[in-house]
Short mmCIF file of C-alpha atoms in Angstrom, two decimals:
data_model
loop_
_atom_site.label_atom_id
_atom_site.label_comp_id
_atom_site.label_asym_id
_atom_site.label_seq_id
_atom_site.Cartn_x
_atom_site.Cartn_y
_atom_site.Cartn_z
CA MET A 43 13.84 1.48 -10.29
CA ASP A 44 11.08 -0.80 -11.53
CA ILE A 45 13.59 -2.86 -13.56
CA PRO A 46 17.13 -3.55 -12.29
CA VAL A 47 19.85 -2.52 -14.77
CA ILE A 48 22.85 -4.83 -15.00
CA ASP A 49 25.97 -3.72 -16.88
CA ALA A 50 27.05 -6.81 -18.85
CA LYS A 51 30.48 -5.36 -19.59
CA PRO A 52 33.22 -7.50 -21.23
CA SER A 53 35.32 -9.63 -18.90
CA GLY A 54 39.12 -9.31 -18.72
CA ASN A 55 39.40 -12.25 -21.10
CA ASP A 56 36.98 -10.59 -23.56
CA LEU A 57 39.04 -7.36 -23.49
CA LEU A 58 42.26 -9.29 -24.07
CA LYS A 59 40.84 -11.06 -27.14
CA SER A 60 39.72 -7.77 -28.73
CA ILE A 61 43.06 -6.05 -27.96
CA LEU A 62 45.05 -8.94 -29.50
CA ILE A 63 42.90 -8.79 -32.67
CA ALA A 64 43.64 -5.06 -32.97
CA LYS A 65 47.37 -5.65 -32.29
CA ASN A 66 47.62 -8.32 -35.00
CA ASN A 67 46.30 -5.87 -37.62
CA ASP A 68 49.53 -3.88 -37.12
CA LEU A 69 47.85 -0.48 -37.61
CA LYS A 70 48.19 2.78 -35.68
CA THR A 71 45.40 2.32 -33.14
CA SER A 72 43.36 4.42 -30.74
CA VAL A 73 41.02 3.03 -28.09
CA ILE A 74 37.71 4.89 -27.63
CA ALA A 75 35.04 3.69 -25.18
CA TYR A 76 33.18 4.51 -21.99
CA SER A 77 35.16 4.13 -18.77
CA ASN A 78 33.52 0.80 -17.83
CA ILE A 79 35.55 -0.69 -20.72
CA THR A 80 38.62 1.52 -20.93
CA ASP A 81 39.56 1.12 -17.25
CA GLY A 82 40.11 -2.60 -17.73
CA ALA A 83 41.55 -2.25 -21.24
CA LEU A 84 44.18 0.27 -20.12
CA GLU A 85 45.70 -2.20 -17.64
CA ILE A 86 46.03 -4.88 -20.35
CA ILE A 87 47.51 -2.39 -22.86
CA GLU A 88 50.13 -1.32 -20.32
CA LEU A 89 50.98 -4.96 -19.47
CA LEU A 90 51.45 -5.77 -23.17
CA ASN A 91 53.41 -2.53 -23.65
CA LEU A 92 51.28 -1.54 -26.66
CA ASN A 93 51.39 1.90 -28.23
CA PHE A 94 47.61 2.37 -28.18
CA GLN A 95 46.23 5.80 -27.35
CA VAL A 96 43.22 5.58 -25.00
CA HIS A 97 40.31 8.05 -25.02
CA TYR A 98 37.33 8.06 -22.66
CA ILE A 99 33.84 8.81 -23.96
CA LYS A 100 32.10 11.17 -21.57
CA ASP A 101 29.14 11.80 -23.86
CA LYS A 102 28.31 11.55 -27.56
CA VAL A 103 28.99 15.25 -28.10
CA GLY A 104 32.56 15.77 -29.32
CA LEU A 105 33.10 12.17 -30.45
CA SER A 106 32.98 13.04 -34.16
CA SER A 107 35.53 15.87 -33.79
CA LEU A 108 37.82 13.51 -31.78
CA LEU A 109 37.73 10.94 -34.59
CA ILE A 110 38.48 13.60 -37.21
CA ASP A 111 41.49 14.77 -35.16
CA LEU A 112 42.74 11.17 -34.89
CA LYS A 113 42.34 10.74 -38.64
CA ASN A 114 44.45 13.85 -39.24
CA GLU A 115 47.09 12.49 -36.82
CA GLY A 116 47.47 9.35 -38.94
CA TYR A 117 45.49 6.86 -36.84
CA GLN A 118 44.16 4.01 -38.99
CA GLN A 119 42.26 1.81 -36.57
CA ILE A 120 39.73 2.34 -33.79
CA LEU A 121 39.25 -0.26 -31.04
CA GLY A 122 36.07 0.68 -29.20
CA ASP A 123 32.50 0.12 -28.16
CA SER A 124 29.51 0.14 -30.51
CA LEU A 125 29.03 3.93 -30.42
CA ALA A 126 32.65 4.70 -31.33
CA ILE A 127 32.76 1.95 -33.98
CA LYS A 128 29.63 3.23 -35.73
CA LEU A 129 31.05 6.73 -36.20
CA ALA A 130 34.56 5.43 -37.01
CA LYS A 131 33.23 3.31 -39.88
CA ASP A 132 31.67 6.42 -41.44
CA LEU A 133 35.17 7.99 -41.46
CA ASN A 134 36.71 4.88 -43.10
CA PHE A 135 38.70 3.72 -40.07
CA ASN A 136 39.49 0.05 -39.71
CA THR A 137 37.47 -0.99 -36.65
CA VAL A 138 37.61 -3.64 -33.93
CA LEU A 139 34.70 -3.97 -31.50
CA PHE A 140 35.08 -4.80 -27.82
CA GLN A 141 32.81 -7.86 -27.68
CA THR A 142 31.19 -9.55 -24.71
CA SER A 143 31.47 -13.32 -25.10
CA TYR A 144 28.56 -15.75 -24.86
CA GLU A 145 29.90 -17.13 -21.57
CA THR A 146 30.09 -13.64 -20.04
CA LEU A 147 26.57 -12.77 -21.19
CA GLU A 148 25.30 -16.08 -19.82
CA ASN A 149 26.82 -15.33 -16.42
CA PHE A 150 25.32 -11.83 -16.34
CA LEU A 151 21.97 -13.18 -17.53
CA GLY A 152 21.93 -15.64 -14.63
CA TYR A 153 22.72 -12.79 -12.26
CA ALA A 154 19.96 -10.66 -13.82
CA ILE A 155 17.42 -13.48 -13.42
CA MET A 156 18.40 -13.91 -9.78
CA ILE A 157 17.91 -10.17 -9.16
CA LEU A 158 14.56 -10.16 -10.98
CA LYS A 159 13.31 -13.14 -8.96
CA GLN A 160 14.30 -11.46 -5.72
CA THR A 161 12.70 -8.18 -6.84
CA LYS A 162 9.53 -10.03 -7.80
CA LYS A 163 9.45 -11.82 -4.44
CA ILE A 164 9.81 -8.56 -2.52
CA ASN A 165 7.20 -6.88 -4.74
CA GLU A 166 4.72 -9.73 -4.19
CA MET A 167 5.07 -9.47 -0.41
CA ASP A 168 4.47 -5.70 -0.68
CA VAL A 169 1.33 -6.35 -2.74
CA ILE A 170 0.11 -8.94 -0.23
CA ARG A 171 0.60 -6.51 2.63
CA SER A 172 -1.09 -3.63 0.80
CA ARG A 173 -4.12 -5.66 -0.34
CA PHE A 174 -4.56 -8.08 2.53
CA LEU A 175 -3.27 -6.64 5.72
CA THR A 176 -4.32 -3.64 7.79
CA ASN A 177 -3.53 -2.51 11.31
CA THR A 178 -6.92 -3.84 12.43
CA ILE A 179 -6.08 -7.47 11.56
CA ASN A 180 -4.27 -8.96 14.55
CA ASN A 181 -4.65 -12.70 14.03
CA TYR A 182 -4.15 -14.21 10.60
CA CYS A 183 -2.11 -16.48 8.36
CA VAL A 184 -1.36 -16.44 4.61
CA ILE A 185 -1.37 -19.71 2.63
CA LEU A 186 0.26 -20.29 -0.77
CA ASN A 187 0.31 -23.66 -2.55
CA ASN A 188 -1.16 -25.27 0.59
CA LYS A 189 1.73 -23.98 2.72
CA ILE A 190 1.51 -21.39 5.49
CA ILE A 191 4.04 -18.75 4.43
CA PHE A 192 3.28 -16.01 6.95
CA SER A 193 1.32 -15.57 10.17
CA LYS A 194 0.66 -13.08 12.95
CA LEU A 195 -1.11 -14.19 16.12
CA GLU A 196 -1.57 -11.66 18.92
CA ASN A 197 -4.36 -13.45 20.76
CA PHE A 198 -3.49 -17.08 20.08
CA GLU A 199 -0.41 -19.15 20.90
CA LYS A 200 -0.75 -21.01 17.58
CA ILE A 201 -3.11 -21.08 14.60
CA PRO A 202 -6.43 -21.87 16.33
CA VAL A 203 -7.74 -24.38 13.75
CA SER A 204 -6.03 -27.40 12.23
CA TYR A 205 -4.10 -27.26 8.97
CA GLU A 206 -6.52 -29.79 7.43
CA LYS A 207 -9.51 -27.55 8.20
CA CYS A 208 -7.74 -24.58 6.59
CA ILE A 209 -7.16 -26.59 3.40
CA ASN A 210 -10.80 -27.75 3.39
CA LEU A 211 -11.88 -24.11 3.65
CA ILE A 212 -9.73 -23.30 0.60
CA TYR A 213 -11.58 -26.00 -1.37
CA GLU A 214 -14.89 -24.61 -0.13
CA PHE A 215 -13.80 -21.08 -1.05
CA GLU A 216 -13.01 -22.19 -4.62
CA GLU A 217 -16.46 -23.70 -5.01
CA ILE A 218 -18.19 -20.37 -4.30
CA ARG A 219 -19.77 -18.59 -7.26
CA ASN A 220 -21.93 -15.51 -7.85
CA HIS A 221 -19.15 -12.94 -7.44
CA LYS A 222 -18.51 -13.72 -3.76
CA SER A 223 -14.99 -12.73 -2.79
CA GLU A 224 -14.88 -14.25 0.70
CA ILE A 225 -16.34 -16.87 2.98
CA LYS A 226 -17.10 -16.61 6.68
CA THR A 227 -17.51 -19.62 8.88
CA LYS A 228 -17.41 -20.80 12.48
CA ILE A 229 -15.23 -23.64 13.81
CA ASP A 230 -15.73 -24.38 17.51
CA ASP A 231 -15.45 -20.95 19.19
CA ILE A 232 -13.51 -19.28 16.35
CA ASN A 233 -14.89 -17.01 13.62
CA ILE A 234 -12.90 -17.41 10.38
CA ARG A 235 -12.90 -15.17 7.32
CA VAL A 236 -11.16 -16.34 4.10
CA THR A 237 -10.23 -14.04 1.19
CA SER A 238 -7.77 -14.36 -1.68
CA ILE A 239 -5.70 -12.42 -4.22
CA ASN A 240 -3.87 -13.47 -7.38
CA ILE A 241 -0.30 -12.26 -7.95
CA SER A 242 1.79 -13.45 -10.91
CA ASN A 243 -0.32 -16.61 -11.38
CA ASP A 244 -0.01 -17.49 -7.68
CA LYS A 245 -3.09 -17.48 -5.45
CA TYR A 246 -2.66 -16.33 -1.84
CA TYR A 247 -5.31 -17.03 0.80
CA LEU A 248 -5.74 -14.90 3.92
CA PHE A 249 -7.29 -16.54 6.99
CA GLU A 250 -8.46 -14.14 9.70
CA PHE A 251 -9.23 -15.58 13.14
CA LYS A 252 -11.41 -14.10 15.87
CA LYS A 253 -12.50 -15.74 19.11
CA ILE A 254 -16.27 -15.67 19.47
CA GLU A 255 -17.39 -13.63 22.45
CA GLU A 256 -20.77 -14.35 23.96
CA GLU A 257 -22.33 -11.21 22.49
CA ASP A 258 -20.92 -12.03 19.03
CA ASN A 259 -22.69 -15.38 18.81
CA LEU A 260 -25.50 -14.55 16.36
CA PRO A 261 -28.44 -16.93 15.90
CA ILE A 262 -29.07 -18.81 12.64
CA GLY A 263 -30.56 -16.43 10.09
CA VAL A 264 -28.65 -13.38 11.36
CA TYR A 265 -25.36 -12.49 9.68
CA GLU A 266 -22.71 -9.80 9.81
CA PHE A 267 -23.03 -7.91 6.53
CA GLU A 268 -20.28 -6.42 4.38
CA ILE A 269 -20.23 -5.39 0.72
CA GLY A 270 -17.04 -5.68 -1.29
CA ASN A 271 -15.41 -2.75 -3.06
CA ASN A 272 -16.50 -4.21 -6.41
CA PHE A 273 -19.92 -2.56 -6.02
CA ILE A 274 -18.86 1.07 -6.49
CA PRO A 275 -21.90 3.40 -6.69
CA VAL A 276 -22.24 5.00 -10.16
CA GLU A 277 -24.63 7.91 -10.60
CA LYS A 278 -24.28 9.40 -14.09
CA SER A 279 -27.86 8.52 -15.02
CA LYS A 280 -30.80 10.67 -13.99
CA ALA A 281 -32.47 7.65 -12.36
CA MET A 282 -29.55 7.02 -9.99
CA LYS A 283 -29.04 10.71 -9.18
CA ASN A 284 -32.68 10.98 -8.11
CA LEU A 285 -32.44 7.69 -6.21
CA TYR A 286 -29.42 8.83 -4.16
CA LEU A 287 -31.05 12.20 -3.38
CA LYS A 288 -34.12 10.39 -2.05
CA LEU A 289 -31.92 8.04 -0.01
CA GLN A 290 -30.10 10.95 1.64
CA LYS A 291 -33.40 12.50 2.75
CA LEU A 292 -34.70 9.20 4.15
CA VAL A 293 -31.49 8.63 6.12
CA GLU A 294 -31.55 12.20 7.48
CA LYS A 295 -35.15 11.70 8.67
CA ASN A 296 -34.24 8.31 10.21
CA GLU A 297 -36.97 6.67 8.13
CA ALA A 298 -37.12 2.95 7.34
CA ILE A 299 -35.99 2.44 3.74
CA PHE A 300 -37.93 -0.02 1.58
CA ILE A 301 -36.12 -1.23 -1.54
CA GLU A 302 -37.91 -2.86 -4.47
CA LYS A 303 -35.23 -5.09 -5.99
CA ASP A 304 -34.77 -5.28 -9.77
CA ASN A 305 -31.25 -6.73 -10.00
CA GLU A 306 -28.62 -7.84 -7.49
CA TYR A 307 -25.79 -5.64 -8.77
CA THR A 308 -27.63 -2.32 -8.44
CA LEU A 309 -29.07 -3.47 -5.11
CA ASN A 310 -25.53 -3.96 -3.79
CA GLU A 311 -24.50 -0.55 -5.17
CA VAL A 312 -27.41 1.07 -3.33
CA LEU A 313 -26.66 -0.80 -0.09
CA ASN A 314 -23.02 0.28 -0.37
CA TYR A 315 -24.15 3.89 -0.72
CA ILE A 316 -26.60 3.74 2.19
CA LEU A 317 -24.09 2.12 4.54
CA SER A 318 -21.46 4.70 3.60
CA LEU A 319 -23.75 7.28 5.25
CA ASN A 320 -23.61 5.40 8.55
CA LYS A 321 -20.50 3.30 9.08
CA SER A 322 -21.87 1.40 12.07
CA GLU A 323 -21.82 -2.39 12.07
CA THR A 324 -24.48 -3.90 9.80
CA ILE A 325 -26.36 -7.18 10.18
CA LEU A 326 -28.59 -9.03 7.71
CA ILE A 327 -31.71 -10.79 9.02
CA ASP A 328 -33.24 -13.48 6.79
CA GLY A 329 -36.97 -14.05 7.34
CA ASP A 330 -36.72 -17.53 5.82
CA LYS A 331 -34.58 -18.67 8.76
CA ILE A 332 -35.67 -16.62 11.77
CA GLU A 333 -38.81 -14.93 13.12
CA ILE A 334 -37.89 -11.36 12.15
CA GLU A 335 -40.33 -9.55 14.43
CA ASN A 336 -39.16 -11.34 17.59
CA TYR A 337 -35.47 -10.88 16.88
CA PHE A 338 -35.96 -7.24 15.89
CA GLU A 339 -37.71 -6.62 19.22
CA SER A 340 -34.63 -7.89 21.08
CA ILE A 341 -32.23 -5.48 19.35
CA LYS A 342 -34.42 -2.41 18.77
CA ASN A 343 -32.28 -0.30 21.13
CA ASP A 344 -29.05 -1.25 19.37
CA THR A 345 -27.14 1.11 17.05
CA LYS A 346 -26.47 -1.42 14.28
CA ASN A 347 -27.65 -0.91 10.71
CA ILE A 348 -30.11 -3.68 9.85
CA ILE A 349 -31.06 -5.19 6.48
CA LEU A 350 -34.21 -7.33 6.43
CA LYS A 351 -35.10 -9.71 3.61
CA ASN A 352 -37.75 -12.37 2.97
CA ILE A 353 -40.39 -10.67 5.12
CA LYS A 354 -43.59 -12.73 4.99
CA SER A 355 -46.50 -10.52 6.07
CA TYR A 356 -48.05 -7.06 6.10
CA GLU A 357 -48.15 -7.25 9.90
CA ALA A 358 -44.38 -7.72 10.09
CA ILE A 359 -43.78 -4.67 7.89
CA GLU A 360 -46.22 -2.55 9.90
CA GLY A 361 -44.73 -3.63 13.23
CA ILE A 362 -41.14 -3.04 12.16
CA SER A 363 -42.00 0.38 10.70
CA LYS A 364 -43.48 1.48 14.03
CA LYS A 365 -40.54 0.21 16.06
CA ASN A 366 -38.11 1.99 13.77
CA LYS A 367 -39.08 5.44 15.08
CA ASN A 368 -36.84 5.07 18.13
CA TYR A 369 -34.11 3.09 16.39
CA ASP A 370 -30.71 4.79 15.90
CA GLY A 371 -29.29 2.67 13.07
CA ILE A 372 -30.42 2.58 9.43
CA LEU A 373 -33.22 0.07 8.79
CA ILE A 374 -33.42 -1.34 5.24
CA ILE A 375 -36.18 -3.70 4.09
CA VAL A 376 -35.56 -5.45 0.75
CA LEU A 377 -38.62 -6.69 -1.15
CA ASP A 378 -38.75 -8.54 -4.45
CA LYS A 379 -39.80 -6.71 -7.59
CA ASN A 380 -43.60 -6.47 -7.87
CA SER A 381 -44.03 -8.00 -4.39
CA ILE A 382 -47.63 -7.74 -3.22
CA LEU A 383 -46.30 -6.51 0.15
CA LEU A 384 -45.28 -3.23 -1.52
CA GLU A 385 -48.95 -2.24 -1.48
CA SER A 386 -48.70 -1.70 2.28
CA VAL A 387 -45.62 0.53 2.06
CA ASP A 388 -45.62 4.33 1.85
CA PRO A 389 -44.29 5.14 -1.69
CA SER A 390 -42.35 8.10 -0.28
CA LYS A 391 -40.21 5.59 1.66
CA THR A 392 -39.77 3.16 -1.24
CA ILE A 393 -36.68 3.03 -3.43
CA MET A 394 -37.26 1.35 -6.79
CA ILE A 395 -34.07 -0.16 -8.20
CA PRO A 396 -33.92 1.00 -11.85
CA GLY A 397 -33.58 -1.54 -14.64
CA THR A 398 -30.90 -1.61 -17.32
CA ILE A 399 -32.53 0.80 -19.75
CA LYS A 400 -32.78 3.55 -17.10
CA ARG A 401 -29.09 3.05 -16.26
CA LYS A 402 -27.82 3.41 -19.84
CA ASP A 403 -25.53 6.34 -18.90
CA ASP A 404 -24.03 4.30 -16.02
CA LEU A 405 -23.30 1.08 -17.89
CA ILE A 406 -19.82 1.86 -19.27
CA ASN A 407 -18.60 2.85 -15.79
CA ILE A 408 -20.23 -0.23 -14.23
CA PHE A 409 -18.63 -2.54 -16.79
CA ASN A 410 -15.20 -0.90 -16.42
CA ASN A 411 -15.43 -1.13 -12.60
CA TYR A 412 -16.29 -4.82 -12.97
CA ILE A 413 -13.33 -5.39 -15.34
CA THR A 414 -10.93 -3.54 -13.02
CA ASN A 415 -12.06 -5.58 -10.01
CA TYR A 416 -11.46 -8.86 -11.88
CA ARG A 417 -8.06 -7.71 -13.12
CA GLU A 418 -6.92 -6.73 -9.62
CA LYS A 419 -8.17 -9.94 -8.01
CA HIS A 420 -7.46 -12.51 -10.71
CA GLY A 421 -4.83 -10.92 -12.99
CA THR A 422 -7.08 -11.05 -16.09
CA ALA A 423 -6.03 -9.24 -19.27
CA ALA A 424 -8.98 -6.95 -20.06
CA LEU A 425 -8.60 -3.25 -19.24
CA LYS A 426 -11.91 -1.75 -20.40
CA ILE A 427 -15.08 -2.12 -22.45
CA GLN A 428 -15.65 -0.45 -25.83
CA ASP A 429 -16.79 3.14 -25.15
CA ASP A 430 -19.79 3.09 -27.52
CA MET A 431 -20.90 -0.37 -26.45
CA PHE A 432 -24.51 0.62 -25.73
CA GLU A 433 -25.02 3.22 -28.45
CA ASN A 434 -27.58 2.55 -31.19
CA ASP A 435 -28.53 -0.86 -29.78
CA GLU A 436 -31.66 -0.99 -27.65
CA SER A 437 -31.61 -4.81 -27.52
CA LEU A 438 -28.81 -4.87 -24.93
CA LEU A 439 -30.69 -2.40 -22.74
CA GLU A 440 -33.63 -4.82 -22.58
CA GLU A 441 -31.45 -7.43 -20.86
CA ASP A 442 -31.22 -7.83 -17.08
CA LEU A 443 -28.09 -6.12 -15.69
CA ASP A 444 -27.04 -9.26 -13.78
CA ASP A 445 -27.24 -11.25 -17.03
CA LEU A 446 -25.19 -8.64 -18.90
CA LEU A 447 -22.49 -8.84 -16.22
CA MET A 448 -22.53 -12.64 -16.40
CA VAL A 449 -21.70 -12.34 -20.12
CA LEU A 450 -18.98 -9.79 -19.31
CA ARG A 451 -17.50 -12.24 -16.80
CA ARG A 452 -17.33 -14.89 -19.54
CA CYS A 453 -15.55 -12.39 -21.84
CA ILE A 454 -13.04 -11.47 -19.12
CA LEU A 455 -12.19 -15.09 -18.33
CA GLU A 456 -12.08 -16.47 -21.87
CA GLU A 457 -10.54 -13.59 -23.85
CA ASP A 458 -6.96 -12.29 -23.71
CA GLU A 459 -7.80 -8.94 -25.35
CA LEU A 460 -7.11 -5.68 -23.51
CA LEU A 461 -10.31 -4.16 -24.94
CA ILE A 462 -13.63 -6.02 -24.77
CA THR A 463 -15.21 -4.91 -28.04
CA LYS A 464 -18.89 -5.02 -28.84
CA GLU A 465 -18.18 -7.79 -31.35
CA ILE A 466 -16.50 -9.95 -28.68
CA TYR A 467 -19.29 -9.25 -26.19
CA LEU A 468 -22.14 -10.08 -28.58
CA GLU A 469 -20.39 -13.28 -29.65
CA HIS A 470 -20.37 -14.49 -26.03
CA LEU A 471 -23.94 -13.24 -25.44
CA TYR A 472 -25.31 -15.23 -28.39
CA LYS A 473 -23.23 -18.25 -27.39
CA ILE A 474 -24.74 -18.23 -23.88
CA LYS A 475 -28.26 -17.79 -25.24
CA ASN A 476 -27.74 -20.71 -27.62
CA GLU A 477 -26.53 -22.82 -24.71
CA ASP A 478 -29.71 -21.96 -22.82
CA THR A 479 -32.01 -22.81 -25.77
CA LYS A 480 -30.41 -26.07 -26.92
CA PRO A 481 -32.93 -28.95 -26.88
CA CYS A 482 -32.51 -31.29 -23.94
CA ARG A 483 -30.98 -34.68 -24.60
CA ASP A 484 -31.75 -37.78 -22.63
CA ILE A 485 -28.42 -37.91 -20.81
CA SER A 486 -27.42 -38.04 -17.17
CA LEU A 487 -26.09 -35.11 -15.15
CA ASP A 488 -22.72 -36.85 -14.95
CA GLN A 489 -22.57 -37.09 -18.74
CA MET A 490 -23.48 -33.40 -19.08
CA GLU A 491 -20.78 -32.47 -16.56
CA LYS A 492 -18.20 -34.63 -18.36
CA GLU A 493 -19.01 -33.01 -21.72
CA ALA A 494 -18.80 -29.50 -20.24
CA ILE A 495 -15.38 -30.22 -18.70
CA LEU A 496 -14.08 -31.90 -21.86
CA TYR A 497 -15.30 -29.02 -24.04
CA GLN A 498 -13.50 -26.40 -21.93
CA LEU A 499 -10.32 -28.50 -21.67
CA GLN A 500 -10.13 -28.85 -25.45
CA LYS A 501 -10.91 -25.18 -25.96
CA GLU A 502 -8.19 -24.07 -23.51
CA ASN A 503 -5.58 -26.61 -24.71
CA TYR A 504 -5.92 -28.53 -21.43
CA ASN A 505 -4.83 -25.56 -19.31
CA GLN A 506 -6.36 -26.80 -16.05
CA SER A 507 -5.89 -23.51 -14.18
CA ARG A 508 -7.81 -21.65 -16.89
CA VAL A 509 -10.56 -24.26 -17.12
CA SER A 510 -11.08 -24.43 -13.35
CA GLU A 511 -11.47 -20.63 -13.28
CA ILE A 512 -13.98 -20.68 -16.18
CA LEU A 513 -16.01 -23.46 -14.56
CA GLY A 514 -15.84 -21.79 -11.14
CA ILE A 515 -14.28 -24.76 -9.35
CA SER A 516 -10.88 -25.35 -7.74
CA ARG A 517 -8.07 -27.12 -9.58
CA SER A 518 -8.23 -30.00 -7.12
CA THR A 519 -11.97 -30.43 -7.79
CA LEU A 520 -11.34 -30.31 -11.54
CA TRP A 521 -8.62 -32.94 -11.20
CA ARG A 522 -10.92 -35.24 -9.18
CA LYS A 523 -13.68 -34.90 -11.79
CA MET A 524 -11.23 -35.60 -14.65
CA LYS A 525 -10.15 -38.74 -12.82
CA LYS A 526 -13.77 -39.71 -12.17
CA TYR A 527 -14.73 -39.35 -15.85
CA ASN A 528 -11.44 -40.81 -17.11
CA ILE A 529 -10.63 -37.63 -19.09
#
């Protein structure tokens, strides 16, 4: 069962008190109750040698006819549980209720709390296993409240990095913004991936460890690429249906795919969709940090999917497009919206990320997916967005989708409502816009930071956990800043 049921039945002392009250009334008495009471009461009645007739309740049916028969037999008093007493009062019997004392209830309540805590503990471990752990993770540890509570190490004799470095990574993880749900880093010859989940106001951190093999050691500017499950492709709108059809054809033809980026969220949806068509390993190459053409030449016979961004020249695009013809993986080139480099790209190979107005039919699903992801990861209250949120209001459709989701994030974190209504959403939208348009004052960055922290603390009644989540910093960082500013 989801909730343990504990029968807080009267103790022997409770039964004795009720029986003595009935005895002192000196009336012809019958005992009527369920067997969890009558079994104990019968022993006491026999010990006291009382002339009480005992009846067991098997179900509610037949109880009224039993009481009528007892009335006809001259019984004047019913000693019983609440069900029997209720019906007996209607038939003008004198009644005495078997009562559970405060002390007995307190004992059972303590027992119930113990059971609930144990059930909760078991349930939390089940949730951790289901969300965190898979058969493919062989080396990891789980940290709660800066303590290692669980670990599995198949390829290491002990946790391969120091405890202090793990804690520093937690602080670094908490500083990350922009919807990132994990960090990846390298310490010595160990790759480390950190993720987290919230369960019952407790935050658990999973550290995965992998020894770096020579072939895994990627140069600066080249990264393993994964997209989280919070970017679920939505294709109710005509624009997205056409986009996904075009993508399928390009992948089938093994063509390079050029993407003109409009917003980050839809870009990640599209990348998720493309990579679902080829589940090979994917790497991201950043042209700001590495010479793309040279590195691409060294891996052109590989089977990885490759995403290229920050390409600098027409020549690079032309060279990569030619090399792609014999490449087995999916090649994706991301260009900024209205980039002049798009002039050199075949339009039939270009995917234009649609803006908000073209995704009107997708927005409710996108918002609800976003809310669900936050609720599962952070235990927030909201369940969904108002269904007619974007009806009869073109102004919202003129906003950038990333900005709309930033407002939704504020609503999720600051409101305790199950439904994010349009009224709530617009209130936060206007508040953010007013914050952006306030005239600048001649104050230092420290003073601005202090005022922002103080404002949120006062608004949230100094709930530091809530404030740290709203500000996107860890509790320890918030505490250090409060100490610094003498708040």
